[in-house]
Amino acid sequence: MSEREGAQDVEELRRGLHALVEDVEPRGDALARVLSARQRRSRRAPRRPLLAAGGLAVAAAAAVVVALVPAQQGQPQRAEPVSVAPNSYVAATGSSVAAFDVLSGQRVRELGELGGPVRGALVADGQQVYARVAAGGGEDVVRISPDGELARVRHLAAPSPVLAAAGGNVAVLEPSGVVISGAGPERRIAVPAGMQVLDLALAPDGRVAVLTAEAGGNRIRVVPPGAAALDQPPMPVVGVCGPLAIDFSGADLATLSPLCGGGADGRVRISTLDGATGQPLGAGVPFAAGGPADAQRVQLSADRLGRFLVSAGTGQWLVDEAVVRQVPPACATTCATTPATFWG
Amino acid sequence: MDELTTRLTELYQQNYRQLLRIAVLLVDDRASAEDIVQDAYVRVFDSRARLRDPDKALAFLRQAVLNRARSVLRRRMVAKRYQPRIATDDSRPDDTGRGLDRAVLADALTRLPRRQREAVVLRYYADFSEAHTAALMGVSQGAVKSYCSRGVARLSDLLRERV
């Protein structure tokens, strides 16, 4: 079949498919049925006050982003575009970064070998993964593409305890403050002396959420695009202990917070806040995270479907609304000991 | 009407018809398609975060429709395997001109392997990009290209045989 005949067949097929369903219309009572089913469901399983919906449905939908690596002029073309497998996350086992299935725990494939152990949590911006590795007394921030291509994006003279990425930008902590570089001109946010930065979250629109340890507990401030100082009022804190990790999920800000008070015993919950106003949106279902949680060793990441991966390296949990399931450890020849992240 | 109900209603008005038509093309049965889409809409309401973000909600709805369509087809195959042999296929194309074309195409679609059918419907009916189709199906773009190419060729052969 010639190319032209093929194109004709496709056009005929398009027309045929549209004609086939042109008279398919929703039933007259379709919306009423959806709304009444929703009401019945709400009555049957009353939702938690905010985020933790009472539904039993597990969204088994896959979060998939396919990365087509553009073939550059003069470079060898790749035989097959590389995909981000659905339901996968990335973890570092020693110096190797690999994708793992979030449900079965099986290793999907290796992404890259970094030549040295990965320090701290991995972070992802879509299908690009970022890791910190030791280099020359400091650290290199390395970008790992889905096809395994490695690129050093920044050298840090001193180790940065936190890393975040979104919208083509990477945020690190330097002695002078938070530095955001990548898609546009470099931006610096000064951090007042005595304030310890525990975690960072970047939004694709340029907002930066900064989690800090302060005298009264851990606090979150959202720095608007363009601002260069951390002088915003802190957001209201969910739980008196304050959050341990943060991440943007769409326009909202998700926080991982320990339950405080007697009997909490390492239980945590993921709460969501309005990313602009800080107004609490969801309180989240509490779950046991296996011992006292430590902000330095836990990572919170969100996927496109609004699910969260809580990773403390050896222990990991998938949180899909009110359903929390333990994620098998990420193991190849060795098992991951640093926090993993959703990607794609 | 509360805020979430308003959002659900907006989602319904913007996307329900297209999702229903996609479901009909995937499972060739209006009643099952209606159930699939209804179920997806009811489940999207389980998450306030999804409802607050239209992109997230639509991504969830599309994925849920595809997943439920796969389940329906799987159940149907199992049922078919065990149903009594005396049952016969009672869906014959009607013999009016336009009806014949539609029935022939509908019949040809049912003969495509599942992945080819999904790729053809998502690419050529829903007009999703290769990347988006691949993301929904959980396969690579190369695989989508291949499913589409083989699907179109197979459909063309089947249609030529029947017309």
Short mmCIF file of C-alpha atoms in Angstrom, two decimals:
data_model
loop_
_atom_site.label_atom_id
_atom_site.label_comp_id
_atom_site.label_asym_id
_atom_site.label_seq_id
_atom_site.Cartn_x
_atom_site.Cartn_y
_atom_site.Cartn_z
CA MET A 1 0.00 0.00 0.00
CA SER A 2 1.41 3.37 -0.95
CA GLU A 3 1.79 6.23 1.53
CA ARG A 4 -0.97 8.12 -0.25
CA GLU A 5 -3.36 5.18 -0.08
CA GLY A 6 -2.49 4.83 3.60
CA ALA A 7 -3.33 8.48 4.24
CA GLN A 8 -6.60 8.07 2.35
CA ASP A 9 -7.47 5.03 4.44
CA VAL A 10 -6.80 6.99 7.62
CA GLU A 11 -9.01 9.87 6.48
CA GLU A 12 -11.80 7.47 5.54
CA LEU A 13 -11.41 5.75 8.87
CA ARG A 14 -11.63 9.08 10.72
CA ARG A 15 -14.82 9.95 8.87
CA GLY A 16 -16.22 6.48 9.43
CA LEU A 17 -15.51 6.51 13.17
CA HIS A 18 -17.13 9.91 13.61
CA ALA A 19 -20.14 8.82 11.55
CA LEU A 20 -20.40 5.63 13.57
CA VAL A 21 -21.06 7.49 16.81
CA GLU A 22 -22.50 10.77 15.56
CA ASP A 23 -25.91 9.91 16.92
CA VAL A 24 -24.63 8.63 20.27
CA GLU A 25 -25.85 11.08 22.88
CA PRO A 26 -25.90 10.80 26.65
CA ARG A 27 -29.16 9.53 28.07
CA GLY A 28 -31.44 12.32 29.17
CA ASP A 29 -30.99 11.38 32.81
CA ALA A 30 -27.22 10.79 32.65
CA LEU A 31 -26.23 13.81 34.71
CA ALA A 32 -28.97 13.16 37.24
CA ARG A 33 -27.75 9.58 37.60
CA VAL A 34 -24.14 10.69 38.12
CA LEU A 35 -25.16 13.21 40.77
CA SER A 36 -27.47 10.83 42.59
CA ALA A 37 -24.83 8.07 42.50
CA ARG A 38 -22.38 10.53 43.99
CA GLN A 39 -24.85 11.40 46.76
CA ARG A 40 -25.50 7.73 47.51
CA ARG A 41 -21.78 7.09 47.64
CA SER A 42 -21.22 10.03 49.97
CA ARG A 43 -23.93 8.77 52.32
CA ARG A 44 -22.66 5.21 52.26
CA ALA A 45 -19.07 6.14 53.03
CA PRO A 46 -18.92 9.54 54.66
CA ARG A 47 -15.78 11.27 53.55
CA ARG A 48 -13.19 12.41 55.98
CA PRO A 49 -13.36 16.09 56.66
CA LEU A 50 -11.08 17.06 53.89
CA LEU A 51 -8.68 15.17 51.65
CA ALA A 52 -9.33 11.67 52.88
CA ALA A 53 -12.32 10.76 50.79
CA GLY A 54 -14.35 7.91 52.10
CA GLY A 55 -14.53 6.07 48.81
CA LEU A 56 -13.10 2.61 48.43
CA ALA A 57 -12.25 3.11 44.80
CA VAL A 58 -8.59 2.68 44.06
CA ALA A 59 -7.61 4.62 41.02
CA ALA A 60 -5.66 1.95 39.25
CA ALA A 61 -5.22 4.33 36.42
CA ALA A 62 -1.69 4.60 35.21
CA ALA A 63 0.25 7.80 35.25
CA VAL A 64 2.17 7.70 32.13
CA VAL A 65 4.16 10.25 30.31
CA VAL A 66 5.90 9.21 27.16
CA ALA A 67 9.16 10.85 26.35
CA LEU A 68 10.13 11.15 22.76
CA VAL A 69 13.76 12.07 22.59
CA PRO A 70 14.19 14.47 19.72
CA ALA A 71 16.63 13.21 17.20
CA GLN A 72 19.22 15.94 16.78
CA GLN A 73 20.85 16.70 13.49
CA GLY A 74 24.12 14.84 13.23
CA GLN A 75 23.38 12.55 16.16
CA PRO A 76 22.53 8.90 15.78
CA GLN A 77 18.79 8.33 15.74
CA ARG A 78 17.30 6.11 18.41
CA ALA A 79 15.43 3.09 17.17
CA GLU A 80 12.54 3.40 19.56
CA PRO A 81 11.21 6.28 21.65
CA VAL A 82 11.73 5.71 25.35
CA SER A 83 8.71 5.60 27.57
CA VAL A 84 8.11 6.17 31.21
CA ALA A 85 6.35 3.02 32.33
CA PRO A 86 2.94 3.53 33.89
CA ASN A 87 2.75 3.24 37.67
CA SER A 88 6.49 3.53 38.01
CA TYR A 89 8.74 5.52 40.29
CA VAL A 90 12.49 6.00 40.38
CA ALA A 91 14.88 5.00 43.13
CA ALA A 92 18.63 4.86 43.58
CA THR A 93 20.24 1.61 44.56
CA GLY A 94 23.78 2.66 45.32
CA SER A 95 25.05 4.56 42.31
CA SER A 96 22.44 3.20 39.92
CA VAL A 97 19.12 4.92 39.26
CA ALA A 98 16.31 2.68 38.09
CA ALA A 99 12.55 2.71 37.57
CA PHE A 100 10.43 0.36 39.67
CA ASP A 101 6.78 -0.68 39.46
CA VAL A 102 4.94 0.97 42.30
CA LEU A 103 2.54 -1.92 42.82
CA SER A 104 4.67 -5.03 42.32
CA GLY A 105 8.02 -3.54 43.28
CA GLN A 106 9.61 -5.10 40.22
CA ARG A 107 12.48 -3.26 38.61
CA VAL A 108 11.28 -1.92 35.26
CA ARG A 109 14.66 -0.84 33.90
CA GLU A 110 17.85 0.95 34.78
CA LEU A 111 18.04 4.61 33.82
CA GLY A 112 21.61 5.47 34.57
CA GLU A 113 24.79 4.66 36.42
CA LEU A 114 26.10 7.74 38.20
CA GLY A 115 29.54 6.48 39.17
CA GLY A 116 29.05 7.22 42.86
CA PRO A 117 26.39 6.79 45.50
CA VAL A 118 23.38 9.07 45.28
CA ARG A 119 23.06 11.47 48.18
CA GLY A 120 19.65 12.16 49.64
CA ALA A 121 16.36 11.98 47.82
CA LEU A 122 15.89 11.82 44.08
CA VAL A 123 13.54 14.39 42.59
CA ALA A 124 11.78 14.48 39.24
CA ASP A 125 10.45 17.09 36.87
CA GLY A 126 8.17 15.14 34.57
CA GLN A 127 10.33 12.46 33.02
CA GLN A 128 13.64 14.11 33.99
CA VAL A 129 15.17 12.81 37.21
CA TYR A 130 17.68 14.75 39.31
CA ALA A 131 20.17 13.33 41.77
CA ARG A 132 23.01 14.62 43.92
CA VAL A 133 26.34 12.83 43.82
CA ALA A 134 29.62 13.62 45.56
CA ALA A 135 32.09 15.54 43.41
CA GLY A 136 35.27 17.42 44.27
CA GLY A 137 34.52 18.04 47.93
CA GLY A 138 31.03 19.21 47.09
CA GLU A 139 28.22 17.78 45.01
CA ASP A 140 27.10 17.62 41.43
CA VAL A 141 23.43 17.83 40.56
CA VAL A 142 22.96 15.37 37.71
CA ARG A 143 19.99 15.17 35.36
CA ILE A 144 19.03 11.70 34.13
CA SER A 145 16.83 11.52 31.05
CA PRO A 146 14.50 8.57 30.46
CA ASP A 147 16.85 7.30 27.76
CA GLY A 148 19.70 7.16 30.29
CA GLU A 149 21.46 10.32 29.15
CA LEU A 150 23.29 12.02 32.02
CA ALA A 151 24.03 15.73 32.27
CA ARG A 152 25.66 17.69 35.08
CA VAL A 153 23.41 20.69 35.62
CA ARG A 154 25.13 22.30 38.61
CA HIS A 155 28.14 21.93 40.85
CA LEU A 156 27.72 22.80 44.50
CA ALA A 157 30.76 23.72 46.55
CA ALA A 158 29.04 22.42 49.69
CA PRO A 159 26.48 19.62 49.94
CA SER A 160 22.87 20.75 49.55
CA PRO A 161 20.54 18.89 51.87
CA VAL A 162 17.52 19.57 49.67
CA LEU A 163 16.69 19.49 46.00
CA ALA A 164 13.52 20.22 44.03
CA ALA A 165 12.61 20.37 40.34
CA ALA A 166 9.66 21.50 38.22
CA GLY A 167 8.93 23.44 35.06
CA GLY A 168 12.46 22.97 33.74
CA ASN A 169 14.00 24.46 36.89
CA VAL A 170 16.05 22.96 39.67
CA ALA A 171 16.22 24.41 43.18
CA VAL A 172 19.09 23.76 45.55
CA LEU A 173 20.16 25.17 48.87
CA GLU A 174 23.43 27.06 48.89
CA PRO A 175 25.01 29.01 51.76
CA SER A 176 23.52 32.20 50.30
CA GLY A 177 20.00 30.78 50.18
CA VAL A 178 17.80 28.93 47.76
CA VAL A 179 19.03 29.04 44.17
CA ILE A 180 16.73 28.24 41.26
CA SER A 181 18.23 27.71 37.85
CA GLY A 182 17.33 26.12 34.57
CA ALA A 183 14.64 27.45 32.25
CA GLY A 184 15.15 31.18 32.89
CA PRO A 185 17.66 33.49 34.55
CA GLU A 186 19.06 32.25 37.83
CA ARG A 187 17.04 33.31 40.86
CA ARG A 188 18.11 33.51 44.49
CA ILE A 189 15.94 33.57 47.56
CA ALA A 190 17.73 34.71 50.68
CA VAL A 191 17.08 32.63 53.77
CA PRO A 192 17.24 34.52 57.09
CA ALA A 193 20.00 33.44 59.42
CA GLY A 194 19.00 30.78 61.90
CA MET A 195 16.30 29.36 59.66
CA GLN A 196 16.99 25.76 58.64
CA VAL A 197 15.52 24.69 55.30
CA LEU A 198 14.13 21.16 55.51
CA ASP A 199 12.49 20.78 52.12
CA LEU A 200 11.68 22.67 48.94
CA ALA A 201 8.92 22.31 46.40
CA LEU A 202 8.80 24.03 43.04
CA ALA A 203 5.65 24.74 41.07
CA PRO A 204 5.84 24.92 37.28
CA ASP A 205 4.64 28.55 37.46
CA GLY A 206 7.70 29.60 39.48
CA ARG A 207 6.33 29.50 43.02
CA VAL A 208 8.67 28.01 45.57
CA ALA A 209 7.44 26.43 48.76
CA VAL A 210 10.04 26.39 51.50
CA LEU A 211 9.72 24.19 54.59
CA THR A 212 11.80 25.47 57.47
CA ALA A 213 12.53 24.41 61.02
CA GLU A 214 11.90 27.27 63.40
CA ALA A 215 11.61 27.73 67.10
CA GLY A 216 7.84 27.16 67.11
CA GLY A 217 8.01 24.11 64.85
CA ASN A 218 8.26 23.48 61.13
CA ARG A 219 6.74 26.14 58.90
CA ILE A 220 5.93 26.52 55.19
CA ARG A 221 6.24 29.72 53.20
CA VAL A 222 5.31 30.05 49.56
CA VAL A 223 7.52 32.48 47.70
CA PRO A 224 5.78 33.97 44.64
CA PRO A 225 7.49 34.00 41.23
CA GLY A 226 10.13 36.71 41.09
CA ALA A 227 10.39 37.29 44.86
CA ALA A 228 13.89 37.13 46.31
CA ALA A 229 13.26 37.01 50.04
CA LEU A 230 11.72 34.54 52.42
CA ASP A 231 9.63 37.12 54.22
CA GLN A 232 6.14 35.78 53.56
CA PRO A 233 3.92 34.85 56.51
CA PRO A 234 4.00 31.11 57.19
CA MET A 235 1.04 29.01 56.15
CA PRO A 236 -1.20 27.58 58.84
CA VAL A 237 0.30 24.38 60.20
CA VAL A 238 -1.63 21.12 60.16
CA GLY A 239 -0.69 19.30 63.37
CA VAL A 240 1.40 20.95 66.05
CA CYS A 241 4.60 19.17 65.00
CA GLY A 242 4.54 20.76 61.57
CA PRO A 243 5.21 19.10 58.22
CA LEU A 244 8.20 16.88 57.39
CA ALA A 245 8.03 17.09 53.61
CA ILE A 246 6.18 19.08 50.97
CA ASP A 247 5.36 18.89 47.28
CA PHE A 248 3.07 20.64 44.83
CA SER A 249 0.24 18.56 43.42
CA GLY A 250 -1.22 20.62 40.61
CA ALA A 251 -2.07 24.00 42.13
CA ASP A 252 -2.31 22.58 45.65
CA LEU A 253 0.46 22.08 48.14
CA ALA A 254 0.68 18.68 49.79
CA THR A 255 2.35 18.22 53.14
CA LEU A 256 3.45 15.10 54.97
CA SER A 257 2.95 15.69 58.67
CA PRO A 258 3.37 13.51 61.72
CA LEU A 259 0.44 13.01 64.03
CA CYS A 260 1.34 14.60 67.29
CA GLY A 261 0.31 13.75 70.80
CA GLY A 262 0.02 10.50 72.72
CA GLY A 263 -0.24 7.31 70.71
CA ALA A 264 0.82 8.89 67.43
CA ASP A 265 3.81 6.47 67.24
CA GLY A 266 5.25 7.40 63.90
CA ARG A 267 1.90 7.83 62.20
CA VAL A 268 1.77 10.45 59.49
CA ARG A 269 -0.81 11.92 57.13
CA ILE A 270 -0.76 13.80 53.87
CA SER A 271 -2.69 17.03 54.03
CA THR A 272 -3.34 19.43 51.20
CA LEU A 273 -3.42 23.19 51.31
CA ASP A 274 -4.53 25.71 48.76
CA GLY A 275 -1.21 26.64 47.14
CA ALA A 276 -2.13 30.32 47.00
CA THR A 277 -3.91 31.01 50.29
CA GLY A 278 -2.69 28.18 52.49
CA GLN A 279 -6.26 27.30 53.32
CA PRO A 280 -6.47 23.65 54.40
CA LEU A 281 -8.22 21.48 51.80
CA GLY A 282 -7.72 17.93 52.96
CA ALA A 283 -6.69 16.40 56.26
CA GLY A 284 -5.64 13.01 54.90
CA VAL A 285 -5.92 9.56 56.35
CA PRO A 286 -3.31 8.72 59.03
CA PHE A 287 -1.06 5.75 58.46
CA ALA A 288 1.90 4.18 60.23
CA ALA A 289 5.16 5.11 58.57
CA GLY A 290 7.25 2.66 60.57
CA GLY A 291 8.75 4.60 63.42
CA PRO A 292 9.44 8.23 64.12
CA ALA A 293 9.60 10.14 60.87
CA ASP A 294 12.60 12.27 60.05
CA ALA A 295 12.40 15.21 57.68
CA GLN A 296 15.93 14.50 56.42
CA ARG A 297 15.07 10.99 55.31
CA VAL A 298 11.57 11.20 53.92
CA GLN A 299 10.37 12.36 50.51
CA LEU A 300 6.87 13.23 49.34
CA SER A 301 6.07 13.20 45.63
CA ALA A 302 2.85 13.39 43.64
CA ASP A 303 1.88 11.91 40.29
CA ARG A 304 -0.42 13.26 37.61
CA LEU A 305 -3.41 11.40 39.03
CA GLY A 306 -3.07 13.04 42.42
CA ARG A 307 -1.57 10.00 44.15
CA PHE A 308 1.35 10.39 46.52
CA LEU A 309 4.47 8.37 47.11
CA VAL A 310 5.91 8.67 50.60
CA SER A 311 9.41 7.28 50.57
CA ALA A 312 11.82 6.96 53.42
CA GLY A 313 14.22 4.79 51.44
CA THR A 314 13.61 1.42 53.02
CA GLY A 315 9.91 2.03 53.73
CA GLN A 316 7.53 3.40 51.10
CA TRP A 317 3.80 3.99 50.84
CA LEU A 318 1.42 4.78 48.00
CA VAL A 319 -1.38 7.08 49.14
CA ASP A 320 -4.41 7.29 46.88
CA GLU A 321 -7.01 9.30 48.73
CA ALA A 322 -8.09 7.16 51.69
CA VAL A 323 -6.30 4.06 50.45
CA VAL A 324 -2.74 3.60 51.67
CA ARG A 325 -0.68 0.63 50.56
CA GLN A 326 2.86 -0.28 51.35
CA VAL A 327 5.16 -0.21 48.35
CA PRO A 328 7.71 -3.03 48.14
CA PRO A 329 11.31 -1.89 48.64
CA ALA A 330 13.23 -0.92 45.53
CA CYS A 331 15.88 -3.58 45.17
CA ALA A 332 18.29 -4.54 42.41
CA THR A 333 21.59 -6.05 43.54
CA THR A 334 21.15 -3.92 46.66
CA CYS A 335 18.11 -2.17 48.03
CA ALA A 336 17.54 1.57 47.97
CA THR A 337 18.28 3.36 51.18
CA THR A 338 17.58 6.89 50.00
CA PRO A 339 14.10 8.25 49.25
CA ALA A 340 12.53 7.58 45.86
CA THR A 341 10.17 9.74 43.82
CA PHE A 342 7.33 9.53 41.36
CA TRP A 343 8.20 10.60 37.84
CA GLY A 344 6.53 10.98 34.49
CA MET B 1 -25.43 23.58 44.43
CA ASP B 2 -22.09 23.09 46.25
CA GLU B 3 -18.75 23.83 44.60
CA LEU B 4 -17.82 20.22 43.88
CA THR B 5 -21.21 19.46 42.37
CA THR B 6 -20.74 22.50 40.16
CA ARG B 7 -17.35 21.22 39.07
CA LEU B 8 -18.72 17.76 38.37
CA THR B 9 -21.51 19.28 36.32
CA GLU B 10 -18.98 21.31 34.32
CA LEU B 11 -16.91 18.19 33.72
CA TYR B 12 -20.04 16.43 32.57
CA GLN B 13 -20.99 19.18 30.15
CA GLN B 14 -17.50 19.47 28.69
CA ASN B 15 -16.49 15.84 28.33
CA TYR B 16 -19.27 13.34 28.90
CA ARG B 17 -20.41 13.06 25.30
CA GLN B 18 -16.93 12.52 23.90
CA LEU B 19 -16.05 9.97 26.58
CA LEU B 20 -19.30 8.14 25.90
CA ARG B 21 -18.58 8.00 22.19
CA ILE B 22 -15.04 6.75 22.83
CA ALA B 23 -16.45 4.07 25.12
CA VAL B 24 -19.00 3.02 22.49
CA LEU B 25 -16.19 2.59 19.97
CA LEU B 26 -14.14 0.60 22.46
CA VAL B 27 -16.85 -1.81 23.61
CA ASP B 28 -19.42 -1.53 20.77
CA ASP B 29 -22.30 -1.64 23.19
CA ARG B 30 -24.20 1.49 24.15
CA ALA B 31 -25.42 0.24 27.52
CA SER B 32 -21.98 -0.93 28.65
CA ALA B 33 -20.44 2.31 27.40
CA GLU B 34 -22.94 4.33 29.40
CA ASP B 35 -22.13 2.29 32.54
CA ILE B 36 -18.39 2.74 31.98
CA VAL B 37 -18.59 6.50 31.72
CA GLN B 38 -21.06 6.82 34.60
CA ASP B 39 -18.74 4.79 36.77
CA ALA B 40 -15.76 6.95 35.83
CA TYR B 41 -17.68 10.12 36.73
CA VAL B 42 -18.82 8.75 40.06
CA ARG B 43 -15.27 7.73 40.92
CA VAL B 44 -13.72 11.06 39.95
CA PHE B 45 -15.79 12.56 42.74
CA ASP B 46 -13.88 10.48 45.29
CA SER B 47 -11.06 12.96 45.06
CA ARG B 48 -11.52 16.63 45.73
CA ALA B 49 -7.99 17.27 44.55
CA ARG B 50 -8.81 15.75 41.16
CA LEU B 51 -12.00 17.76 40.86
CA ARG B 52 -10.25 20.99 41.70
CA ASP B 53 -7.79 20.51 38.86
CA PRO B 54 -9.61 20.10 35.52
CA ASP B 55 -6.55 18.59 33.81
CA LYS B 56 -6.16 16.00 36.52
CA ALA B 57 -9.87 15.19 36.46
CA LEU B 58 -9.93 14.76 32.69
CA ALA B 59 -6.78 12.61 32.74
CA PHE B 60 -8.42 10.44 35.40
CA LEU B 61 -11.69 10.17 33.46
CA ARG B 62 -9.97 9.12 30.25
CA GLN B 63 -7.83 6.56 32.02
CA ALA B 64 -10.80 5.22 33.95
CA VAL B 65 -12.87 4.85 30.78
CA LEU B 66 -10.07 2.95 29.05
CA ASN B 67 -9.47 0.69 32.06
CA ARG B 68 -13.17 -0.07 32.51
CA ALA B 69 -13.56 -0.74 28.79
CA ARG B 70 -10.74 -3.27 29.03
CA SER B 71 -12.46 -4.95 31.98
CA VAL B 72 -15.76 -5.14 30.11
CA LEU B 73 -14.10 -6.73 27.09
CA ARG B 74 -12.23 -9.19 29.30
CA ARG B 75 -15.41 -10.24 31.08
CA ARG B 76 -17.20 -10.52 27.79
CA MET B 77 -14.50 -12.83 26.42
CA VAL B 78 -14.75 -15.08 29.45
CA ALA B 79 -18.54 -15.17 29.21
CA LYS B 80 -18.34 -15.96 25.51
CA ARG B 81 -16.02 -18.87 26.18
CA TYR B 82 -18.54 -20.49 28.49
CA GLN B 83 -21.83 -19.52 26.89
CA PRO B 84 -23.91 -22.30 25.27
CA ARG B 85 -23.11 -22.94 21.63
CA ILE B 86 -26.72 -22.48 20.60
CA ALA B 87 -26.46 -18.75 21.18
CA THR B 88 -25.98 -16.97 17.86
CA ASP B 89 -24.81 -13.57 16.88
CA ASP B 90 -27.98 -11.58 16.30
CA SER B 91 -26.35 -8.34 15.24
CA ARG B 92 -26.63 -8.20 11.50
CA PRO B 93 -26.06 -5.01 9.57
CA ASP B 94 -29.26 -3.40 8.41
CA ASP B 95 -29.55 -3.14 4.67
CA THR B 96 -30.13 0.56 4.26
CA GLY B 97 -27.14 2.15 2.55
CA ARG B 98 -25.81 4.29 5.41
CA GLY B 99 -26.66 1.67 8.00
CA LEU B 100 -24.71 -0.90 6.04
CA ASP B 101 -21.53 1.23 6.06
CA ARG B 102 -21.82 1.84 9.76
CA ALA B 103 -22.59 -1.74 10.60
CA VAL B 104 -19.72 -2.99 8.46
CA LEU B 105 -17.27 -0.62 10.15
CA ALA B 106 -18.65 -1.47 13.61
CA ASP B 107 -18.28 -5.16 12.83
CA ALA B 108 -14.75 -4.66 11.49
CA LEU B 109 -13.77 -2.77 14.66
CA THR B 110 -14.83 -5.70 16.81
CA ARG B 111 -12.45 -7.94 14.86
CA LEU B 112 -9.39 -5.86 15.66
CA PRO B 113 -7.11 -7.02 18.47
CA ARG B 114 -7.74 -4.97 21.59
CA ARG B 115 -4.65 -2.79 21.46
CA GLN B 116 -5.05 -2.00 17.77
CA ARG B 117 -8.64 -1.04 18.41
CA GLU B 118 -7.72 1.22 21.32
CA ALA B 119 -4.97 2.91 19.35
CA VAL B 120 -7.19 3.48 16.31
CA VAL B 121 -10.06 4.89 18.39
CA LEU B 122 -7.89 7.14 20.54
CA ARG B 123 -5.81 8.43 17.61
CA TYR B 124 -8.37 8.72 14.84
CA TYR B 125 -11.61 9.30 16.67
CA ALA B 126 -10.52 11.15 19.80
CA ASP B 127 -7.67 12.85 17.89
CA PHE B 128 -5.23 12.38 20.75
CA SER B 129 -1.57 12.80 19.93
CA GLU B 130 0.64 9.75 19.70
CA ALA B 131 2.26 10.72 22.99
CA HIS B 132 -1.07 11.09 24.78
CA THR B 133 -2.41 7.87 23.30
CA ALA B 134 0.75 6.07 24.39
CA ALA B 135 0.43 7.51 27.88
CA LEU B 136 -3.18 6.37 28.17
CA MET B 137 -2.49 2.91 26.83
CA GLY B 138 0.68 2.49 28.84
CA VAL B 139 2.83 1.70 25.83
CA SER B 140 5.54 3.51 23.88
CA GLN B 141 4.86 5.92 21.03
CA GLY B 142 6.49 3.47 18.68
CA ALA B 143 4.00 0.84 19.74
CA VAL B 144 1.09 3.23 19.14
CA LYS B 145 2.40 3.95 15.66
CA SER B 146 2.63 0.27 14.97
CA TYR B 147 -0.84 -0.53 16.38
CA CYS B 148 -2.37 2.26 14.32
CA SER B 149 -0.65 1.22 11.14
CA ARG B 150 -1.63 -2.43 11.54
CA GLY B 151 -5.12 -1.48 12.69
CA VAL B 152 -5.79 0.73 9.69
CA ALA B 153 -4.46 -1.91 7.29
CA ARG B 154 -6.58 -4.61 8.90
CA LEU B 155 -9.69 -2.46 8.91
CA SER B 156 -9.17 -1.55 5.26
CA ASP B 157 -8.87 -5.23 4.38
CA LEU B 158 -11.97 -6.12 6.36
CA LEU B 159 -14.00 -3.31 4.83
CA ARG B 160 -12.93 -4.27 1.30
CA GLU B 161 -13.97 -7.86 1.98
CA ARG B 162 -17.40 -6.83 3.18
CA VAL B 163 -18.30 -4.05 0.75
#
